[in-house]
CSV table of C-alpha atoms and ligand atoms in Angstrom, one decimal:
chain,number,residue,atom,x,y,z
A,177,UNK,CA,29.3,0.4,-11.9
A,178,UNK,CA,30.4,-1.3,-8.9
A,179,UNK,CA,27.3,-0.1,-6.4
A,180,UNK,CA,27.6,1.4,-2.4
A,181,UNK,CA,25.3,0.2,-0.3
A,182,UNK,CA,22.2,2.4,1.2
A,183,UNK,CA,22.1,3.5,4.4
A,184,UNK,CA,19.1,1.6,5.7
A,185,UNK,CA,16.5,-0.5,3.7
A,186,UNK,CA,14.7,0.3,0.5
A,187,UNK,CA,12.2,-1.2,-1.7
A,188,UNK,CA,11.5,-0.3,-5.4
A,189,UNK,CA,8.5,-0.1,-7.7
A,190,UNK,CA,9.7,-0.8,-10.7
A,191,UNK,CA,7.8,0.2,-14.3
A,192,UNK,CA,8.8,-2.0,-17.0
A,193,UNK,CA,6.2,-0.1,-19.3
A,194,UNK,CA,5.9,2.6,-17.9
A,195,UNK,CA,1.9,4.0,-17.6
A,196,UNK,CA,1.4,1.7,-20.9
A,197,UNK,CA,-2.0,-0.2,-19.9
A,198,UNK,CA,-4.0,-2.4,-22.2
A,199,UNK,CA,-7.5,-0.6,-19.8
A,200,UNK,CA,-8.9,2.6,-19.5
A,201,UNK,CA,-9.5,3.1,-15.8
A,202,UNK,CA,-11.4,6.0,-14.3
A,203,UNK,CA,-9.3,6.9,-11.4
A,204,UNK,CA,-6.4,5.7,-12.9
A,205,UNK,CA,-3.3,8.0,-11.1
A,206,UNK,CA,-0.8,6.7,-13.4
A,207,UNK,CA,-1.6,6.9,-16.9
A,208,UNK,CA,-1.1,10.4,-16.9
A,209,UNK,CA,2.5,9.9,-16.8
A,210,UNK,CA,2.7,8.7,-20.4
A,211,UNK,CA,3.4,12.3,-20.7
A,212,UNK,CA,6.2,12.8,-19.1
A,213,UNK,CA,7.9,10.5,-21.8
A,214,UNK,CA,6.7,12.3,-25.2
A,215,UNK,CA,7.7,9.8,-28.1
A,216,UNK,CA,8.6,6.7,-25.7
A,217,UNK,CA,8.1,3.1,-26.7
A,218,UNK,CA,7.3,2.4,-22.4
A,219,UNK,CA,9.4,-0.6,-23.0
A,220,UNK,CA,12.6,-1.0,-20.5
A,221,UNK,CA,14.8,-2.3,-22.5
A,222,UNK,CA,17.9,-5.1,-21.5
A,223,UNK,CA,20.0,-2.8,-20.0
A,224,UNK,CA,18.1,-1.2,-18.1
A,225,UNK,CA,16.6,-4.4,-16.4
A,226,UNK,CA,20.2,-5.4,-16.1
A,227,UNK,CA,21.1,-2.2,-14.5
A,228,UNK,CA,18.5,-2.1,-12.1
A,229,UNK,CA,18.6,-6.0,-11.1
A,230,UNK,CA,22.1,-5.5,-10.5
A,231,UNK,CA,22.0,-1.8,-8.8
A,232,UNK,CA,18.8,-3.0,-6.8
A,233,UNK,CA,20.7,-6.2,-5.7
A,234,UNK,CA,24.0,-4.3,-4.7
A,235,UNK,CA,22.4,-1.3,-3.1
A,236,UNK,CA,19.6,-3.0,-0.7
A,237,UNK,CA,21.6,-4.0,3.0
A,238,UNK,CA,17.7,-5.8,3.6
A,239,UNK,CA,18.5,-9.4,3.9
A,240,UNK,CA,15.4,-10.5,1.8
A,241,UNK,CA,15.4,-7.6,-1.7
A,242,UNK,CA,11.7,-7.9,-3.1
A,243,UNK,CA,10.9,-6.6,-6.4
A,244,UNK,CA,8.0,-4.9,-7.0
A,245,UNK,CA,6.9,-5.0,-10.7
A,246,UNK,CA,3.6,-2.6,-11.1
A,247,UNK,CA,2.5,-0.3,-14.2
A,248,UNK,CA,0.4,0.5,-16.1
A,249,UNK,CA,0.0,-2.6,-17.0
A,250,UNK,CA,3.2,-4.8,-16.0
A,251,UNK,CA,2.5,-7.9,-17.8
A,252,UNK,CA,2.4,-5.7,-21.1
A,253,UNK,CA,6.2,-6.6,-21.0
A,254,UNK,CA,5.5,-9.5,-21.9
A,255,UNK,CA,6.9,-13.5,-20.8
A,256,UNK,CA,10.1,-13.3,-22.4
A,257,UNK,CA,11.2,-9.9,-20.2
A,258,UNK,CA,10.5,-11.7,-17.0
A,259,UNK,CA,11.9,-14.6,-17.3
A,260,UNK,CA,15.1,-12.8,-18.0
A,261,UNK,CA,14.1,-11.0,-14.9
A,262,UNK,CA,14.4,-13.6,-13.3
A,263,UNK,CA,17.4,-15.4,-15.0
A,264,UNK,CA,19.5,-11.7,-14.0
A,265,UNK,CA,18.5,-12.2,-10.4
A,266,UNK,CA,20.1,-15.4,-10.3
A,267,UNK,CA,22.6,-14.3,-11.8
A,268,UNK,CA,23.4,-10.9,-9.6
A,269,UNK,CA,22.4,-12.2,-6.3
A,270,UNK,CA,25.3,-12.1,-3.8
A,271,UNK,CA,25.7,-15.3,-1.8
A,272,UNK,CA,22.9,-16.0,1.0
A,273,UNK,CA,21.1,-13.1,-0.6
A,274,UNK,CA,16.9,-13.8,-0.7
A,275,UNK,CA,14.9,-12.3,-3.7
A,276,UNK,CA,11.1,-12.4,-4.3
A,277,UNK,CA,8.8,-10.9,-6.8
A,278,UNK,CA,5.5,-8.8,-6.4
A,279,UNK,CA,3.2,-8.0,-9.5
A,280,UNK,CA,0.5,-5.9,-9.4
A,281,UNK,CA,-1.7,-6.3,-12.9
A,282,UNK,CA,-5.8,-6.1,-14.0
A,283,UNK,CA,-5.2,-10.0,-14.4
A,284,UNK,CA,-7.1,-9.6,-18.2
A,285,UNK,CA,-3.7,-10.7,-20.0
A,286,UNK,CA,-3.3,-14.1,-17.3
A,287,UNK,CA,-3.2,-17.5,-18.9
A,288,UNK,CA,-2.3,-21.2,-18.1
A,289,UNK,CA,1.7,-20.0,-19.8
A,290,UNK,CA,1.8,-16.8,-16.8
A,291,UNK,CA,0.7,-18.4,-14.3
A,292,UNK,CA,3.1,-21.5,-14.6
A,293,UNK,CA,5.9,-19.0,-14.4
A,294,UNK,CA,4.3,-17.1,-12.1
A,295,UNK,CA,4.3,-19.9,-9.6
A,296,UNK,CA,7.5,-21.8,-10.5
A,297,UNK,CA,8.9,-18.5,-9.5
A,298,UNK,CA,7.1,-17.7,-6.6
A,299,UNK,CA,5.8,-14.6,-7.5
A,300,UNK,CA,3.0,-12.8,-5.1
A,301,UNK,CA,0.2,-11.7,-7.5
A,302,UNK,CA,-1.8,-8.6,-6.8
A,303,UNK,CA,-4.8,-8.3,-8.6
A,304,UNK,CA,-7.1,-5.1,-9.1
A,305,UNK,CA,-10.2,-6.1,-8.4
A,306,UNK,CA,-13.1,-3.4,-6.5
A,307,UNK,CA,-15.6,-6.6,-5.8
A,308,UNK,CA,-19.0,-7.7,-7.1
A,309,UNK,CA,-20.0,-6.3,-11.3
A,310,UNK,CA,-21.4,-3.1,-10.5
A,311,UNK,CA,-18.8,-2.3,-8.0
A,312,UNK,CA,-15.9,-3.0,-10.4
A,313,UNK,CA,-17.1,-1.9,-13.8
A,314,UNK,CA,-18.0,1.0,-12.3
A,315,UNK,CA,-14.5,2.7,-12.9
A,316,UNK,CA,-12.4,-0.7,-14.4
A,317,UNK,CA,-13.3,0.1,-18.3
A,318,UNK,CA,-11.3,-1.1,-21.4
A,319,UNK,CA,-10.6,1.6,-23.8
A,320,UNK,CA,-13.7,1.3,-26.0
A,321,UNK,CA,-15.4,1.9,-22.4
A,322,UNK,CA,-16.7,-1.6,-22.1
A,323,UNK,CA,-16.5,-3.9,-18.4
A,324,UNK,CA,-13.5,-5.9,-18.0
A,325,UNK,CA,-15.7,-7.6,-14.7
A,326,UNK,CA,-15.7,-10.4,-16.4
A,327,UNK,CA,-11.9,-11.0,-17.9
A,328,UNK,CA,-11.0,-10.4,-14.0
A,329,UNK,CA,-12.7,-12.9,-12.6
A,330,UNK,CA,-11.5,-15.8,-14.9
A,331,UNK,CA,-8.4,-14.4,-13.7
A,332,UNK,CA,-9.3,-14.6,-10.5
A,333,UNK,CA,-10.2,-18.5,-11.2
A,334,UNK,CA,-7.0,-19.1,-13.0
A,335,UNK,CA,-4.4,-17.9,-10.4
A,336,UNK,CA,-6.9,-20.0,-7.8
A,337,UNK,CA,-6.6,-22.9,-10.6
A,338,UNK,CA,-2.8,-23.4,-11.0
A,339,UNK,CA,-1.9,-22.3,-7.4
A,340,UNK,CA,-0.7,-18.6,-7.6
A,341,UNK,CA,-0.1,-16.7,-4.6
A,342,UNK,CA,-2.5,-13.7,-5.0
A,343,UNK,CA,-3.8,-10.9,-3.0
A,344,UNK,CA,-6.8,-9.0,-3.4
A,345,UNK,CA,-6.1,-4.6,-3.9
A,346,UNK,CA,-9.3,-3.2,-4.1
A,347,UNK,CA,-10.1,0.7,-4.7
A,348,UNK,CA,-12.9,2.3,-2.4
A,349,UNK,CA,-14.7,4.4,-4.0
A,350,UNK,CA,-18.2,6.4,-4.7
A,351,UNK,CA,-19.6,3.1,-6.2
A,352,UNK,CA,-18.5,0.9,-3.6
A,353,UNK,CA,-18.1,2.5,0.1
A,354,UNK,CA,-21.3,2.0,1.1
A,355,UNK,CA,-21.6,-1.9,1.0
A,356,UNK,CA,-18.5,-2.7,2.9
A,357,UNK,CA,-19.5,-6.6,4.0
A,358,UNK,CA,-21.2,-7.2,0.7
A,359,UNK,CA,-17.6,-6.3,-0.9
A,360,UNK,CA,-15.6,-8.1,1.7
A,361,UNK,CA,-17.9,-11.1,1.9
A,362,UNK,CA,-17.4,-11.2,-2.1
A,363,UNK,CA,-13.7,-11.6,-2.1
A,364,UNK,CA,-13.8,-13.6,0.6
A,365,UNK,CA,-16.5,-16.3,-0.6
A,366,UNK,CA,-16.8,-16.0,-3.8
A,367,UNK,CA,-13.2,-15.0,-5.0
A,368,UNK,CA,-11.7,-17.2,-2.1
A,369,UNK,CA,-8.9,-14.2,-1.3
A,370,UNK,CA,-7.1,-14.3,1.8
A,371,UNK,CA,-4.8,-11.2,1.8
A,372,UNK,CA,-6.9,-8.0,1.4
A,373,UNK,CA,-6.1,-4.1,0.5
A,374,UNK,CA,-8.5,-1.8,0.6
A,375,UNK,CA,-6.7,1.8,-1.2
A,376,UNK,CA,-8.9,4.6,-0.9
A,377,UNK,CA,-9.6,6.9,-4.6
A,378,UNK,CA,-9.0,10.6,-3.4
A,379,UNK,CA,-8.7,12.6,-6.2
A,380,UNK,CA,-8.2,16.4,-6.0
A,381,UNK,CA,-9.8,19.0,-8.1
A,382,UNK,CA,-9.1,22.3,-8.3
A,383,UNK,CA,-12.3,24.6,-8.2
A,384,UNK,CA,-12.4,28.5,-10.0
A,385,UNK,CA,-11.8,30.3,-6.4
A,386,UNK,CA,-8.4,27.8,-5.8
A,387,UNK,CA,-10.0,26.2,-3.3
A,388,UNK,CA,-9.5,22.3,-3.3
A,389,UNK,CA,-12.2,19.7,-3.5
A,390,UNK,CA,-12.2,16.1,-4.4
A,391,UNK,CA,-14.0,14.1,-7.4
A,392,UNK,CA,-17.4,12.4,-7.7
A,393,UNK,CA,-15.5,9.1,-7.8
A,394,UNK,CA,-13.5,10.1,-4.2
A,395,UNK,CA,-14.6,9.2,-0.7
A,396,UNK,CA,-14.8,11.5,2.0
A,397,UNK,CA,-13.1,10.4,5.2
A,398,UNK,CA,-16.0,9.5,7.0
A,399,UNK,CA,-16.8,7.0,4.1
A,400,UNK,CA,-14.1,5.2,4.6
A,401,UNK,CA,-13.5,5.4,8.0
A,402,UNK,CA,-17.1,4.0,8.1
A,403,UNK,CA,-16.3,1.4,5.4
A,404,UNK,CA,-12.7,0.1,7.1
A,405,UNK,CA,-15.2,-0.1,10.6
A,406,UNK,CA,-18.0,-2.4,9.5
A,407,UNK,CA,-15.4,-4.4,7.4
A,408,UNK,CA,-13.3,-5.0,10.5
A,409,UNK,CA,-16.7,-5.9,13.0
A,410,UNK,CA,-17.2,-8.8,10.1
A,411,UNK,CA,-13.4,-10.0,10.4
A,412,UNK,CA,-12.6,-9.6,13.7
A,413,UNK,CA,-15.8,-11.7,14.7
A,414,UNK,CA,-14.9,-14.7,12.5
A,415,UNK,CA,-11.8,-14.2,10.3
A,416,UNK,CA,-8.9,-13.5,12.2
A,417,UNK,CA,-6.3,-15.6,11.4
A,418,UNK,CA,-7.1,-16.9,8.0
A,419,UNK,CA,-7.8,-13.6,6.1
A,420,UNK,CA,-5.2,-10.7,6.6
A,421,UNK,CA,-6.2,-7.4,5.6
A,422,UNK,CA,-3.5,-5.6,5.3
A,423,UNK,CA,-4.6,-1.9,7.0
A,424,UNK,CA,-5.3,-4.2,10.2
A,425,UNK,CA,-2.5,-5.7,10.0
A,426,UNK,CA,-0.8,-2.8,10.3
A,427,UNK,CA,-3.1,-1.0,12.8
A,428,UNK,CA,-1.9,-4.5,15.2
A,429,UNK,CA,1.9,-3.6,14.6
A,430,UNK,CA,1.0,-0.1,15.9
A,431,UNK,CA,-0.9,-1.2,18.6
A,432,UNK,CA,1.6,-3.7,19.5
A,433,UNK,CA,4.1,-0.6,19.6
A,434,UNK,CA,6.4,-1.0,16.7
A,435,UNK,CA,6.4,0.6,13.0
A,436,UNK,CA,3.3,0.4,10.6
A,437,UNK,CA,3.1,-2.6,8.1
A,438,UNK,CA,2.1,0.2,5.7
A,439,UNK,CA,4.1,3.4,4.5
A,440,UNK,CA,0.6,5.3,4.6
A,441,UNK,CA,0.6,5.3,8.3
A,442,UNK,CA,4.8,5.1,8.7
A,443,UNK,CA,6.2,7.9,10.4
A,444,UNK,CA,8.7,9.4,7.4
A,445,UNK,CA,8.7,8.4,3.6
A,446,UNK,CA,11.0,7.9,1.4
A,447,UNK,CA,11.8,4.0,1.3
A,448,UNK,CA,9.6,3.2,-1.2
A,449,UNK,CA,11.2,4.2,-4.7
A,450,UNK,CA,10.0,3.7,-8.3
A,451,UNK,CA,11.9,3.3,-11.5
A,452,UNK,CA,10.4,4.4,-14.6
A,453,UNK,CA,10.8,2.0,-17.4
A,454,UNK,CA,13.9,4.5,-18.9
A,455,UNK,CA,15.8,3.9,-15.5
A,456,UNK,CA,14.4,6.9,-14.1
A,457,UNK,CA,14.4,7.2,-10.3
A,458,UNK,CA,11.3,8.9,-8.4
A,459,UNK,CA,10.8,9.5,-4.7
A,460,UNK,CA,8.0,7.2,-4.7
A,461,UNK,CA,5.1,5.8,-6.9
A,462,UNK,CA,2.8,8.9,-5.9
A,463,UNK,CA,5.2,11.4,-6.9
A,464,UNK,CA,6.6,10.5,-10.2
A,465,UNK,CA,6.4,13.6,-11.2
A,466,UNK,CA,9.7,16.0,-12.7
A,467,UNK,CA,10.1,17.7,-8.8
A,468,UNK,CA,10.8,14.2,-7.5
A,469,UNK,CA,12.5,12.7,-10.4
A,470,UNK,CA,16.2,12.0,-8.4
A,471,UNK,CA,18.4,10.8,-11.4
A,472,UNK,CA,18.7,7.5,-13.8
A,473,UNK,CA,20.0,4.6,-12.6
A,474,UNK,CA,22.0,4.1,-15.8
A,475,UNK,CA,23.5,7.5,-14.6
A,476,UNK,CA,24.0,7.7,-11.3
A,477,UNK,CA,24.9,5.2,-8.5
A,478,UNK,CA,21.2,3.8,-6.7
A,479,UNK,CA,22.4,4.0,-2.7
A,480,UNK,CA,23.7,7.8,-3.5
A,481,UNK,CA,20.0,8.7,-5.0
A,482,UNK,CA,18.4,6.9,-1.9
A,483,UNK,CA,20.3,8.5,0.4
A,484,UNK,CA,20.6,11.9,-0.8
A,485,UNK,CA,19.6,14.8,0.5
A,486,UNK,CA,16.3,15.3,-1.2
A,487,UNK,CA,15.1,12.0,-1.0
A,488,UNK,CA,15.9,12.2,2.4
A,489,UNK,CA,14.1,15.7,2.5
A,490,UNK,CA,10.7,14.3,0.9
A,491,UNK,CA,11.0,11.2,3.8
A,492,UNK,CA,11.1,13.8,7.0
A,493,UNK,CA,8.2,16.4,5.5
A,494,UNK,CA,5.8,13.5,6.1
A,495,UNK,CA,7.1,14.0,10.2
A,496,UNK,CA,8.1,17.7,10.2
A,497,UNK,CA,4.3,18.9,7.9
A,498,UNK,CA,2.2,17.4,10.8
A,499,UNK,CA,-0.5,19.7,11.5
A,500,UNK,CA,-1.7,20.7,14.9
A,501,UNK,CA,-4.4,18.2,14.9
A,502,UNK,CA,-2.0,15.4,14.1
A,503,UNK,CA,0.2,16.8,16.4
A,504,UNK,CA,-2.3,16.5,19.1
A,505,UNK,CA,-4.3,13.3,18.4
A,506,UNK,CA,-4.6,10.1,20.3
A,507,UNK,CA,-4.0,8.3,17.3
A,508,UNK,CA,-0.9,9.6,16.0
A,509,UNK,CA,0.8,6.4,16.7
A,510,UNK,CA,-1.1,4.8,14.2
A,511,UNK,CA,-2.1,7.2,11.8
A,512,UNK,CA,1.1,9.1,11.7
A,513,UNK,CA,-1.0,11.8,9.3
A,514,UNK,CA,-1.7,9.2,6.9
A,515,UNK,CA,-0.6,9.5,2.9
A,516,UNK,CA,0.9,13.4,2.3
A,517,UNK,CA,-0.5,13.2,-1.4
A,518,UNK,CA,-3.7,13.0,0.6
A,519,UNK,CA,-3.2,16.2,2.6
A,520,UNK,CA,-5.1,19.0,0.5
A,521,UNK,CA,-6.0,21.3,2.3
A,522,UNK,CA,-5.2,23.2,6.3
A,523,UNK,CA,-8.1,22.9,8.6
A,524,UNK,CA,-7.3,26.9,9.3
A,525,UNK,CA,-5.3,29.5,7.7
A,526,UNK,CA,-1.3,29.3,7.8
A,527,UNK,CA,-1.8,25.7,8.6
A,528,UNK,CA,0.1,22.9,6.8
A,529,UNK,CA,-2.2,20.8,4.6
A,530,UNK,CA,-4.8,18.1,6.9
A,531,UNK,CA,-5.6,14.7,5.5
A,532,UNK,CA,-8.4,14.6,3.7
A,533,UNK,CA,-9.5,11.1,5.3
A,534,UNK,CA,-8.8,12.3,9.0
A,535,UNK,CA,-12.3,12.7,10.2
A,536,UNK,CA,-12.8,8.7,9.0
A,537,UNK,CA,-8.6,7.4,10.6
A,538,UNK,CA,-10.1,9.3,13.7
A,539,UNK,CA,-13.7,6.8,13.5
A,540,UNK,CA,-11.9,3.6,12.3
A,541,UNK,CA,-8.8,3.5,14.9
A,542,UNK,CA,-11.4,4.6,17.7
A,543,UNK,CA,-13.8,1.8,16.9
A,544,UNK,CA,-11.1,-0.5,16.5
A,545,UNK,CA,-9.3,0.4,19.9
A,546,UNK,CA,-10.4,-2.6,22.0
A,547,UNK,CA,-10.2,-4.8,20.4
A,548,UNK,CA,-6.4,-3.5,18.8
A,549,UNK,CA,-5.8,-4.1,22.2
A,550,UNK,CA,-7.1,-7.0,23.2
A,551,UNK,CA,-5.4,-8.6,20.0
A,552,UNK,CA,-2.2,-7.1,20.8
A,553,UNK,CA,-1.9,-8.0,24.7
A,554,UNK,CA,-2.7,-11.6,23.4
A,555,UNK,CA,0.7,-11.5,21.1
A,556,UNK,CA,2.3,-10.3,24.1
A,557,UNK,CA,1.6,-13.4,25.8
A,558,UNK,CA,2.3,-15.1,23.5
A,559,UNK,CA,-1.0,-16.5,22.5
A,560,UNK,CA,-2.5,-16.4,18.5
A,561,UNK,CA,-4.3,-13.0,17.4
A,562,UNK,CA,-7.5,-15.3,16.6
A,563,UNK,CA,-8.1,-15.6,20.6
A,564,UNK,CA,-9.8,-12.2,20.5
A,565,UNK,CA,-12.7,-14.4,18.2
A,566,UNK,CA,-13.5,-15.9,21.9
A,567,UNK,CA,-14.2,-12.9,24.1
A,568,UNK,CA,-15.7,-9.5,24.9
A,569,UNK,CA,-13.6,-6.3,23.8
A,570,UNK,CA,-15.0,-5.3,27.1
A,571,UNK,CA,-12.3,-7.2,29.4
A,572,UNK,CA,-9.5,-6.8,26.7
A,573,UNK,CA,-9.6,-3.4,26.8
A,574,UNK,CA,-9.3,-3.2,30.3
A,575,UNK,CA,-6.2,-5.6,30.3
A,576,UNK,CA,-4.2,-4.3,28.0
A,577,UNK,CA,-3.4,-0.9,27.4
A,578,UNK,CA,-1.2,-0.2,24.7
A,579,UNK,CA,2.7,0.1,25.4
A,580,UNK,CA,1.9,-1.6,28.8
A,581,UNK,CA,5.0,-1.2,31.1
A,582,UNK,CA,6.2,2.1,29.7
A,583,UNK,CA,7.1,4.8,33.4
A,584,UNK,CA,3.9,7.3,34.0
A,585,UNK,CA,6.1,10.2,33.1
A,586,UNK,CA,7.7,8.9,30.2
A,587,UNK,CA,7.3,10.1,27.0
A,588,UNK,CA,4.5,7.6,25.2
A,589,UNK,CA,6.2,5.7,22.7
A,590,UNK,CA,3.4,5.9,19.9
A,591,UNK,CA,5.5,9.5,19.3
A,592,UNK,CA,2.6,12.1,20.3
A,593,UNK,CA,5.3,14.1,22.5
A,594,UNK,CA,3.3,13.8,25.2
A,595,UNK,CA,3.8,11.9,28.4
A,596,UNK,CA,2.4,8.1,28.9
A,597,UNK,CA,0.3,8.9,31.4
A,598,UNK,CA,-1.3,11.5,29.2
A,599,UNK,CA,-1.6,9.6,26.4
A,600,UNK,CA,-1.9,6.0,25.7
A,601,UNK,CA,-1.5,5.1,29.7
A,602,UNK,CA,-4.4,7.9,30.8
A,603,UNK,CA,-6.2,5.5,33.0
A,604,UNK,CA,-10.1,4.5,31.7
A,605,UNK,CA,-8.7,4.9,28.3
B,1669,SF4,S1,4.2,9.4,0.1
B,1669,SF4,FE1,2.1,8.2,0.5
B,1669,SF4,S2,2.6,6.8,-0.7
B,1669,SF4,FE2,4.3,7.8,-1.1
B,1669,SF4,S3,5.7,6.6,0.5
B,1669,SF4,FE3,4.3,8.6,1.3
B,1669,SF4,S4,3.0,7.3,2.6
B,1669,SF4,FE4,3.4,5.8,1.2
B,1670,SF4,S1,-6.7,10.5,12.7
B,1670,SF4,FE1,-6.0,12.7,11.4
B,1670,SF4,S2,-6.0,14.4,13.0
B,1670,SF4,FE2,-4.9,12.1,13.5
B,1670,SF4,S3,-2.7,11.5,13.1
B,1670,SF4,FE3,-4.4,10.9,11.7
B,1670,SF4,S4,-5.4,12.8,10.0
B,1670,SF4,FE4,-3.5,13.4,12.1
């Protein structure tokens, strides 16, 4: 099939074994997706891999195409699967087209042979680790209920020793949210990680009266906001430029007036799709449900599904369904109402649902505002953001309002809909 090109770059997360996994983490949002494919062996067939590779490379107008491998546990596909994948990528790439691979793993199947392959092909590995032993083993268990910490730490050592580039994906939940600095220092000092992601666990539970609450494992907005703020304080004091925390990078991009680096804080959704093991294409990893299935990669051109009205409506819904509190919020430019999957219940009857994490987002963004202004000002002046570690927040806050240079009566570039002078250009802000 000769593929048309999509209108804009997009990203595919590929599930070569669907929801199949060798662990049984209690908070996993993907395990239940096995039910979508009863009787399946959950292995991507060669022809599906080939079609996915060709279609993705032909349809994506991005200068660099990133193949994101995820599960379940994607290493269950076996090393030969990935050997075929990289060979197909080389075969199908257009002249000059850059290709990279990321792979998210629980680490328990990694050995030297895997690491040799991952290093040789420049894979960026995301390792799932929730912090020190007690924090990690609280919910990340094997199918027999056993702990997994030692096996994941062994994987981290192996990745380091063999020179595989890796980052840590830590979920923030009831068992670690109260220990932010300990968790952060553990990753920095004991694991030796330089790239960190902190993903909040928010699991909605419908009560008998129809109301929505969250599971005991979940974090409240307030807890998550305080967790991020305490980590930020430790980071901004000594680690800017040497340790990279995705949420902070995304915030800096927003304070610089650019698009957020994380889809959670982007204005719209819709450009990060999922391909299941049988070629089914879904709107997003958190919306792998029959009503968000766009078609199958073996049957329809990828670009047509990516650009379909249904997918565009899914993307726009994030912005169009913002509740009034978000539209008025001074941090809308950095938050954008957060991920729609966490918008659980309306604040007032008749309104669209608000984000469960809102209180924490507000707290966190207010907490980092002065330091972010300083860093944004340094970057605009061509200085390293790391110089923020030598200065006081108050001086920077006065020197560098966000979006400096915007005419006072112009709409604020943050997208709030208010005039700059009433929003980010407010004096004394
Ligand atoms: S629904 Fe959430 S995870 Fe999916 S693209 Fe939107 S913000 Fe990202
Ligand atoms: S902080 Fe809260 S009110 Fe502000 S944009 Fe985010 S979710 Fe909306």
